[in-house]
């Protein structure tokens, strides 16, 4: 009798151990899944039924084409967003004012064009806040969007940008204008990749951006696209960003 009870007890213990192991695996898998879902991602594009797109220009070096870009945008009655680096602002304050006075949006591109994933939170805050202050001092307007140099980011950066009340912006259409492509090549590359909610990356001082811009604008306007500023394109609240960086408006709960 004693032996029989002992055997059943052992069997029961083994069953319990197996159950615990199975549950641990399930819980561990759930935790890993949640962790993966919580990875922070910038906005690369926007999920929208409207044919709205945003064209953007990063400015870090040189400014001789900037006013021509703004004039071209105005000529076709469209708006763009310029992401400015702090030391560029220091050198080209007149251009900063010209961009703003002509109705374009100005975004933050950091103070010193550093790889933001390599610096600590306090440095990130200084890199971003100092540029916001410079832009607002010249334009009188708040800064709502930030683009990390080199497209480099990590969770710490995005979390810090969020805490500063701003949105981290990337792109889903890269013009590669900085590679010296011809105006025709730039235009073809951009227009073949655009979709509703796209964010186009250009640079204010690339070789052929001024010549490419009218071709891009006319082609996409003929396709029914509307150019808006970055803040007009992205959702301000009640949204999620999926793992591909697509910003979606949350659906109303039924």
PDB file of C-alpha atoms in Angstrom:
ATOM      1  CA  UNK A   1       0.000   0.000   0.000  1.00  0.00           C
ATOM      2  CA  UNK A   2       2.771   2.391   0.909  1.00  0.00           C
ATOM      3  CA  UNK A   3       4.618   1.699  -2.329  1.00  0.00           C
ATOM      4  CA  UNK A   4       1.494   2.278  -4.438  1.00  0.00           C
ATOM      5  CA  UNK A   5       0.794   5.667  -2.872  1.00  0.00           C
ATOM      6  CA  UNK A   6       4.389   6.721  -3.305  1.00  0.00           C
ATOM      7  CA  UNK A   7       4.342   5.812  -6.969  1.00  0.00           C
ATOM      8  CA  UNK A   8       1.166   7.828  -7.571  1.00  0.00           C
ATOM      9  CA  UNK A   9       2.664  10.743  -5.712  1.00  0.00           C
ATOM     10  CA  UNK A  10       5.741  10.671  -7.896  1.00  0.00           C
ATOM     11  CA  UNK A  11       3.583  10.514 -11.005  1.00  0.00           C
ATOM     12  CA  UNK A  12       1.527  13.458  -9.773  1.00  0.00           C
ATOM     13  CA  UNK A  13       4.647  15.483  -9.105  1.00  0.00           C
ATOM     14  CA  UNK A  14       5.953  14.738 -12.599  1.00  0.00           C
ATOM     15  CA  UNK A  15       2.667  15.852 -14.123  1.00  0.00           C
ATOM     16  CA  UNK A  16       2.743  19.078 -12.114  1.00  0.00           C
ATOM     17  CA  UNK A  17       6.340  19.742 -13.178  1.00  0.00           C
ATOM     18  CA  UNK A  18       5.404  19.252 -16.827  1.00  0.00           C
ATOM     19  CA  UNK A  19       2.456  21.612 -16.452  1.00  0.00           C
ATOM     20  CA  UNK A  20       4.656  24.246 -14.836  1.00  0.00           C
ATOM     21  CA  UNK A  21       7.235  23.922 -17.627  1.00  0.00           C
ATOM     22  CA  UNK A  22       4.531  24.227 -20.282  1.00  0.00           C
ATOM     23  CA  UNK A  23       3.005  27.265 -18.611  1.00  0.00           C
ATOM     24  CA  UNK A  24       6.436  28.859 -18.229  1.00  0.00           C
ATOM     25  CA  UNK A  25       7.020  28.434 -21.947  1.00  0.00           C
ATOM     26  CA  UNK A  26       3.672  30.012 -22.746  1.00  0.00           C
ATOM     27  CA  UNK A  27       4.253  32.912 -20.378  1.00  0.00           C
ATOM     28  CA  UNK A  28       7.796  33.416 -21.667  1.00  0.00           C
ATOM     29  CA  UNK A  29       6.541  33.402 -25.234  1.00  0.00           C
ATOM     30  CA  UNK A  30       3.854  35.927 -24.345  1.00  0.00           C
ATOM     31  CA  UNK A  31       6.365  38.199 -22.658  1.00  0.00           C
ATOM     32  CA  UNK A  32       8.693  37.997 -25.664  1.00  0.00           C
ATOM     33  CA  UNK A  33       5.788  38.743 -27.985  1.00  0.00           C
ATOM     34  CA  UNK A  34       4.730  41.759 -25.937  1.00  0.00           C
ATOM     35  CA  UNK A  35       8.323  43.001 -25.811  1.00  0.00           C
ATOM     36  CA  UNK A  36       8.579  42.748 -29.591  1.00  0.00           C
ATOM     37  CA  UNK A  37       5.329  44.652 -30.023  1.00  0.00           C
ATOM     38  CA  UNK A  38       6.525  47.389 -27.690  1.00  0.00           C
ATOM     39  CA  UNK A  39       9.572  48.178 -29.821  1.00  0.00           C
ATOM     40  CA  UNK A  40       9.322  51.863 -30.686  1.00  0.00           C
ATOM     41  CA  UNK A  41       9.337  52.837 -34.369  1.00  0.00           C
ATOM     42  CA  UNK A  42       9.310  56.276 -36.051  1.00  0.00           C
ATOM     43  CA  UNK A  43       6.701  57.307 -38.609  1.00  0.00           C
ATOM     44  CA  UNK A  44       7.772  56.236 -42.105  1.00  0.00           C
ATOM     45  CA  UNK A  45       4.400  56.796 -43.781  1.00  0.00           C
ATOM     46  CA  UNK A  46       0.733  57.255 -42.957  1.00  0.00           C
ATOM     47  CA  UNK A  47      -2.164  54.926 -43.625  1.00  0.00           C
ATOM     48  CA  UNK A  48      -4.806  57.122 -45.262  1.00  0.00           C
ATOM     49  CA  UNK A  49      -7.517  56.854 -47.885  1.00  0.00           C
ATOM     50  CA  UNK A  50      -6.754  60.421 -48.932  1.00  0.00           C
ATOM     51  CA  UNK A  51      -4.095  60.979 -51.612  1.00  0.00           C
ATOM     52  CA  UNK A  52      -2.065  63.220 -49.335  1.00  0.00           C
ATOM     53  CA  UNK A  53       1.733  63.136 -49.302  1.00  0.00           C
ATOM     54  CA  UNK A  54       4.512  65.172 -47.686  1.00  0.00           C
ATOM     55  CA  UNK A  55       7.744  66.269 -49.333  1.00  0.00           C
ATOM     56  CA  UNK A  56      10.629  67.090 -47.007  1.00  0.00           C
ATOM     57  CA  UNK A  57      14.084  68.617 -47.305  1.00  0.00           C
ATOM     58  CA  UNK A  58      16.926  67.972 -44.850  1.00  0.00           C
ATOM     59  CA  UNK A  59      19.271  70.928 -44.433  1.00  0.00           C
ATOM     60  CA  UNK A  60      22.684  70.498 -42.854  1.00  0.00           C
ATOM     61  CA  UNK A  61      25.231  71.903 -45.303  1.00  0.00           C
ATOM     62  CA  UNK A  62      24.892  74.701 -47.846  1.00  0.00           C
ATOM     63  CA  UNK A  63      21.929  76.944 -48.546  1.00  0.00           C
ATOM     64  CA  UNK A  64      22.293  78.422 -52.034  1.00  0.00           C
ATOM     65  CA  UNK A  65      19.342  76.412 -53.438  1.00  0.00           C
ATOM     66  CA  UNK A  66      17.019  76.829 -50.471  1.00  0.00           C
ATOM     67  CA  UNK A  67      15.157  79.934 -51.613  1.00  0.00           C
ATOM     68  CA  UNK A  68      14.741  78.486 -55.113  1.00  0.00           C
ATOM     69  CA  UNK A  69      13.166  75.363 -53.595  1.00  0.00           C
ATOM     70  CA  UNK A  70      10.761  77.482 -51.553  1.00  0.00           C
ATOM     71  CA  UNK A  71       9.928  79.611 -54.604  1.00  0.00           C
ATOM     72  CA  UNK A  72       9.218  76.489 -56.657  1.00  0.00           C
ATOM     73  CA  UNK A  73       6.907  75.102 -53.993  1.00  0.00           C
ATOM     74  CA  UNK A  74       5.078  78.427 -53.874  1.00  0.00           C
ATOM     75  CA  UNK A  75       4.829  78.566 -57.652  1.00  0.00           C
ATOM     76  CA  UNK A  76       2.863  75.328 -57.658  1.00  0.00           C
ATOM     77  CA  UNK A  77       0.959  76.306 -54.495  1.00  0.00           C
ATOM     78  CA  UNK A  78       2.142  73.425 -52.384  1.00  0.00           C
ATOM     79  CA  UNK A  79       3.769  73.154 -48.968  1.00  0.00           C
ATOM     80  CA  UNK A  80       6.874  71.297 -47.839  1.00  0.00           C
ATOM     81  CA  UNK A  81       8.698  70.607 -44.590  1.00  0.00           C
ATOM     82  CA  UNK A  82      12.328  71.537 -43.949  1.00  0.00           C
ATOM     83  CA  UNK A  83      14.278  69.662 -41.264  1.00  0.00           C
ATOM     84  CA  UNK A  84      17.053  71.968 -40.061  1.00  0.00           C
ATOM     85  CA  UNK A  85      20.273  71.269 -38.161  1.00  0.00           C
ATOM     86  CA  UNK A  86      21.266  73.669 -35.394  1.00  0.00           C
ATOM     87  CA  UNK A  87      24.579  74.801 -36.872  1.00  0.00           C
ATOM     88  CA  UNK A  88      22.804  75.391 -40.222  1.00  0.00           C
ATOM     89  CA  UNK A  89      20.305  77.635 -38.462  1.00  0.00           C
ATOM     90  CA  UNK A  90      23.163  79.588 -36.853  1.00  0.00           C
ATOM     91  CA  UNK A  91      24.700  80.226 -40.261  1.00  0.00           C
ATOM     92  CA  UNK A  92      21.579  80.760 -42.364  1.00  0.00           C
ATOM     93  CA  UNK A  93      19.071  82.586 -40.185  1.00  0.00           C
ATOM     94  CA  UNK A  94      17.783  84.568 -43.167  1.00  0.00           C
ATOM     95  CA  UNK A  95      16.908  81.349 -45.001  1.00  0.00           C
ATOM     96  CA  UNK A  96      15.164  79.983 -41.905  1.00  0.00           C
ATOM     97  CA  UNK A  97      12.938  83.052 -41.807  1.00  0.00           C
ATOM     98  CA  UNK A  98      12.322  82.831 -45.560  1.00  0.00           C
ATOM     99  CA  UNK A  99      11.193  79.213 -45.256  1.00  0.00           C
ATOM    100  CA  UNK A 100       8.794  80.048 -42.445  1.00  0.00           C
ATOM    101  CA  UNK A 101       7.477  83.326 -43.892  1.00  0.00           C
ATOM    102  CA  UNK A 102       6.503  81.466 -47.067  1.00  0.00           C
ATOM    103  CA  UNK A 103       4.269  79.050 -45.204  1.00  0.00           C
ATOM    104  CA  UNK A 104       6.555  76.023 -45.092  1.00  0.00           C
ATOM    105  CA  UNK A 105       6.890  73.888 -41.973  1.00  0.00           C
ATOM    106  CA  UNK A 106      10.204  73.709 -40.152  1.00  0.00           C
ATOM    107  CA  UNK A 107      11.217  70.542 -38.342  1.00  0.00           C
ATOM    108  CA  UNK A 108      14.141  69.682 -36.078  1.00  0.00           C
ATOM    109  CA  UNK A 109      17.139  67.727 -37.406  1.00  0.00           C
ATOM    110  CA  UNK A 110      19.272  67.924 -34.209  1.00  0.00           C
ATOM    111  CA  UNK A 111      21.889  70.451 -33.159  1.00  0.00           C
ATOM    112  CA  UNK A 112      25.043  68.729 -34.386  1.00  0.00           C
ATOM    113  CA  UNK A 113      23.916  65.975 -36.795  1.00  0.00           C
ATOM    114  CA  UNK A 114      24.991  63.165 -34.484  1.00  0.00           C
ATOM    115  CA  UNK A 115      23.996  59.505 -34.489  1.00  0.00           C
ATOM    116  CA  UNK A 116      21.259  59.857 -31.925  1.00  0.00           C
ATOM    117  CA  UNK A 117      21.247  56.206 -30.834  1.00  0.00           C
ATOM    118  CA  UNK A 118      24.765  56.615 -29.464  1.00  0.00           C
ATOM    119  CA  UNK A 119      24.038  59.425 -27.006  1.00  0.00           C
ATOM    120  CA  UNK A 120      22.318  59.506 -23.623  1.00  0.00           C
ATOM    121  CA  UNK A 121      18.917  60.977 -22.844  1.00  0.00           C
ATOM    122  CA  UNK A 122      20.191  64.248 -21.378  1.00  0.00           C
ATOM    123  CA  UNK A 123      22.266  64.878 -24.514  1.00  0.00           C
ATOM    124  CA  UNK A 124      19.313  64.003 -26.748  1.00  0.00           C
ATOM    125  CA  UNK A 125      17.159  66.529 -24.900  1.00  0.00           C
ATOM    126  CA  UNK A 126      19.819  69.217 -25.317  1.00  0.00           C
ATOM    127  CA  UNK A 127      20.325  68.391 -29.016  1.00  0.00           C
ATOM    128  CA  UNK A 128      16.613  68.750 -29.715  1.00  0.00           C
ATOM    129  CA  UNK A 129      15.532  71.464 -27.282  1.00  0.00           C
ATOM    130  CA  UNK A 130      18.286  73.873 -28.292  1.00  0.00           C
ATOM    131  CA  UNK A 131      17.211  73.665 -31.943  1.00  0.00           C
ATOM    132  CA  UNK A 132      13.548  74.118 -31.051  1.00  0.00           C
ATOM    133  CA  UNK A 133      14.469  77.289 -29.203  1.00  0.00           C
ATOM    134  CA  UNK A 134      16.453  78.628 -32.159  1.00  0.00           C
ATOM    135  CA  UNK A 135      13.667  77.937 -34.638  1.00  0.00           C
ATOM    136  CA  UNK A 136      10.969  79.443 -32.439  1.00  0.00           C
ATOM    137  CA  UNK A 137      13.109  82.522 -31.775  1.00  0.00           C
ATOM    138  CA  UNK A 138      13.275  83.189 -35.526  1.00  0.00           C
ATOM    139  CA  UNK A 139       9.811  82.061 -36.619  1.00  0.00           C
ATOM    140  CA  UNK A 140       7.661  82.499 -33.545  1.00  0.00           C
ATOM    141  CA  UNK A 141       6.261  79.010 -34.173  1.00  0.00           C
ATOM    142  CA  UNK A 142       6.543  75.778 -32.167  1.00  0.00           C
ATOM    143  CA  UNK A 143       8.372  72.762 -33.630  1.00  0.00           C
ATOM    144  CA  UNK A 144       6.315  69.585 -33.843  1.00  0.00           C
ATOM    145  CA  UNK A 145       8.422  67.087 -35.798  1.00  0.00           C
ATOM    146  CA  UNK A 146      11.943  65.670 -35.506  1.00  0.00           C
ATOM    147  CA  UNK A 147      14.007  63.690 -37.994  1.00  0.00           C
ATOM    148  CA  UNK A 148      17.090  61.867 -36.690  1.00  0.00           C
ATOM    149  CA  UNK A 149      20.298  62.348 -38.708  1.00  0.00           C
ATOM    150  CA  UNK A 150      21.218  59.333 -40.850  1.00  0.00           C
ATOM    151  CA  UNK A 151      17.796  57.882 -40.012  1.00  0.00           C
ATOM    152  CA  UNK A 152      19.487  56.491 -36.896  1.00  0.00           C
ATOM    153  CA  UNK A 153      17.308  55.829 -33.843  1.00  0.00           C
ATOM    154  CA  UNK A 154      16.562  53.566 -30.907  1.00  0.00           C
ATOM    155  CA  UNK A 155      13.816  53.275 -28.294  1.00  0.00           C
ATOM    156  CA  UNK A 156      15.495  55.831 -26.038  1.00  0.00           C
ATOM    157  CA  UNK A 157      15.462  58.467 -28.767  1.00  0.00           C
ATOM    158  CA  UNK A 158      11.833  57.949 -29.777  1.00  0.00           C
ATOM    159  CA  UNK A 159      10.661  57.847 -26.166  1.00  0.00           C
ATOM    160  CA  UNK A 160      12.516  61.096 -25.440  1.00  0.00           C
ATOM    161  CA  UNK A 161      11.097  62.796 -28.537  1.00  0.00           C
ATOM    162  CA  UNK A 162       7.601  61.690 -27.493  1.00  0.00           C
ATOM    163  CA  UNK A 163       8.151  63.125 -24.020  1.00  0.00           C
ATOM    164  CA  UNK A 164       9.132  66.431 -25.635  1.00  0.00           C
ATOM    165  CA  UNK A 165       5.719  66.472 -27.321  1.00  0.00           C
ATOM    166  CA  UNK A 166       7.085  65.831 -30.814  1.00  0.00           C
ATOM    167  CA  UNK A 167       6.919  63.066 -33.412  1.00  0.00           C
ATOM    168  CA  UNK A 168       9.886  61.212 -34.909  1.00  0.00           C
ATOM    169  CA  UNK A 169       9.697  61.226 -38.706  1.00  0.00           C
ATOM    170  CA  UNK A 170      11.499  59.025 -41.229  1.00  0.00           C
ATOM    171  CA  UNK A 171      10.515  58.456 -44.882  1.00  0.00           C
ATOM    172  CA  UNK A 172       9.293  55.736 -47.218  1.00  0.00           C
ATOM    173  CA  UNK A 173      10.414  57.415 -50.473  1.00  0.00           C
ATOM    174  CA  UNK A 174      14.115  58.270 -50.713  1.00  0.00           C
ATOM    175  CA  UNK A 175      14.970  60.499 -53.669  1.00  0.00           C
ATOM    176  CA  UNK A 176      18.699  59.663 -53.344  1.00  0.00           C
ATOM    177  CA  UNK A 177      19.244  63.186 -54.679  1.00  0.00           C
ATOM    178  CA  UNK A 178      22.461  63.405 -52.651  1.00  0.00           C
ATOM    179  CA  UNK A 179      24.036  60.730 -54.875  1.00  0.00           C
ATOM    180  CA  UNK A 180      24.307  63.092 -57.825  1.00  0.00           C
ATOM    181  CA  UNK A 181      21.417  61.598 -59.802  1.00  0.00           C
ATOM    182  CA  UNK A 182      20.130  63.636 -62.734  1.00  0.00           C
ATOM    183  CA  UNK A 183      16.875  65.575 -62.339  1.00  0.00           C
ATOM    184  CA  UNK A 184      15.105  63.023 -64.505  1.00  0.00           C
ATOM    185  CA  UNK A 185      16.432  60.119 -62.446  1.00  0.00           C
ATOM    186  CA  UNK A 186      15.373  61.793 -59.210  1.00  0.00           C
ATOM    187  CA  UNK A 187      11.887  62.477 -60.540  1.00  0.00           C
ATOM    188  CA  UNK A 188      11.432  58.950 -61.897  1.00  0.00           C
ATOM    189  CA  UNK A 189      12.631  57.381 -58.659  1.00  0.00           C
ATOM    190  CA  UNK A 190      10.308  59.459 -56.488  1.00  0.00           C
ATOM    191  CA  UNK A 191       7.190  59.268 -58.665  1.00  0.00           C
ATOM    192  CA  UNK A 192       7.445  55.496 -59.101  1.00  0.00           C
ATOM    193  CA  UNK A 193       7.483  54.911 -55.332  1.00  0.00           C
ATOM    194  CA  UNK A 194       4.898  57.337 -53.987  1.00  0.00           C
ATOM    195  CA  UNK A 195       1.582  56.142 -52.567  1.00  0.00           C
ATOM    196  CA  UNK A 196      -1.081  57.743 -50.405  1.00  0.00           C
ATOM    197  CA  UNK A 197       0.474  58.815 -47.112  1.00  0.00           C
ATOM    198  CA  UNK A 198       4.067  58.768 -48.402  1.00  0.00           C
ATOM    199  CA  UNK A 199       6.851  60.868 -46.929  1.00  0.00           C
ATOM    200  CA  UNK A 200       9.448  61.928 -49.513  1.00  0.00           C
ATOM    201  CA  UNK A 201      13.054  62.594 -48.491  1.00  0.00           C
ATOM    202  CA  UNK A 202      15.059  65.237 -50.368  1.00  0.00           C
ATOM    203  CA  UNK A 203      17.934  67.537 -49.467  1.00  0.00           C
ATOM    204  CA  UNK A 204      18.038  71.296 -49.772  1.00  0.00           C
ATOM    205  CA  UNK A 205      21.451  71.449 -51.413  1.00  0.00           C
ATOM    206  CA  UNK A 206      21.667  68.368 -53.620  1.00  0.00           C
ATOM    207  CA  UNK A 207      22.976  68.870 -57.145  1.00  0.00           C
ATOM    208  CA  UNK A 208      19.772  68.643 -59.179  1.00  0.00           C
ATOM    209  CA  UNK A 209      16.905  69.041 -56.730  1.00  0.00           C
ATOM    210  CA  UNK A 210      15.839  72.438 -58.104  1.00  0.00           C
ATOM    211  CA  UNK A 211      15.500  71.010 -61.631  1.00  0.00           C
ATOM    212  CA  UNK A 212      13.831  67.806 -60.426  1.00  0.00           C
ATOM    213  CA  UNK A 213      11.254  69.469 -58.218  1.00  0.00           C
ATOM    214  CA  UNK A 214       8.875  70.788 -60.928  1.00  0.00           C
ATOM    215  CA  UNK A 215       8.863  67.374 -62.631  1.00  0.00           C
ATOM    216  CA  UNK A 216       8.041  65.633 -59.362  1.00  0.00           C
ATOM    217  CA  UNK A 217       5.305  68.096 -58.464  1.00  0.00           C
ATOM    218  CA  UNK A 218       3.591  68.111 -61.844  1.00  0.00           C
ATOM    219  CA  UNK A 219       3.735  64.335 -62.219  1.00  0.00           C
ATOM    220  CA  UNK A 220       2.275  63.649 -58.795  1.00  0.00           C
ATOM    221  CA  UNK A 221      -0.323  66.412 -58.986  1.00  0.00           C
ATOM    222  CA  UNK A 222      -1.474  64.943 -62.299  1.00  0.00           C
ATOM    223  CA  UNK A 223      -1.940  61.642 -60.444  1.00  0.00           C
ATOM    224  CA  UNK A 224      -4.219  63.413 -57.991  1.00  0.00           C
ATOM    225  CA  UNK A 225      -1.822  63.738 -55.066  1.00  0.00           C
ATOM    226  CA  UNK A 226      -2.019  66.667 -52.649  1.00  0.00           C
ATOM    227  CA  UNK A 227       1.175  67.966 -51.037  1.00  0.00           C
ATOM    228  CA  UNK A 228       0.812  68.904 -47.364  1.00  0.00           C
ATOM    229  CA  UNK A 229       3.176  69.686 -44.502  1.00  0.00           C
ATOM    230  CA  UNK A 230       4.375  66.908 -42.242  1.00  0.00           C
ATOM    231  CA  UNK A 231       2.142  67.984 -39.368  1.00  0.00           C
ATOM    232  CA  UNK A 232      -0.840  68.046 -41.708  1.00  0.00           C
ATOM    233  CA  UNK A 233      -0.092  64.514 -42.917  1.00  0.00           C
ATOM    234  CA  UNK A 234       0.550  62.661 -39.669  1.00  0.00           C
ATOM    235  CA  UNK A 235      -2.150  61.944 -37.107  1.00  0.00           C
ATOM    236  CA  UNK A 236      -1.852  64.087 -34.002  1.00  0.00           C
ATOM    237  CA  UNK A 237      -3.406  61.618 -31.571  1.00  0.00           C
ATOM    238  CA  UNK A 238      -5.477  58.419 -31.304  1.00  0.00           C
ATOM    239  CA  UNK A 239      -3.054  56.456 -33.494  1.00  0.00           C
ATOM    240  CA  UNK A 240      -0.757  53.461 -33.516  1.00  0.00           C
ATOM    241  CA  UNK A 241       2.478  52.838 -35.439  1.00  0.00           C
ATOM    242  CA  UNK A 242       2.995  49.312 -36.733  1.00  0.00           C
ATOM    243  CA  UNK A 243       6.316  47.468 -36.963  1.00  0.00           C
ATOM    244  CA  UNK A 244       6.867  48.838 -40.484  1.00  0.00           C
ATOM    245  CA  UNK A 245       6.557  52.423 -39.290  1.00  0.00           C
ATOM    246  CA  UNK A 246       3.134  52.997 -40.828  1.00  0.00           C
ATOM    247  CA  UNK A 247       0.973  55.298 -38.710  1.00  0.00           C
ATOM    248  CA  UNK A 248      -2.653  54.137 -38.451  1.00  0.00           C
ATOM    249  CA  UNK A 249      -5.612  55.973 -36.990  1.00  0.00           C
ATOM    250  CA  UNK A 250      -7.209  53.841 -34.286  1.00  0.00           C
ATOM    251  CA  UNK A 251     -10.621  52.474 -35.254  1.00  0.00           C
ATOM    252  CA  UNK A 252     -13.608  53.280 -33.101  1.00  0.00           C
ATOM    253  CA  UNK A 253     -14.433  50.436 -30.736  1.00  0.00           C
ATOM    254  CA  UNK A 254     -17.717  48.810 -31.585  1.00  0.00           C
TER     255      UNK A 254
END
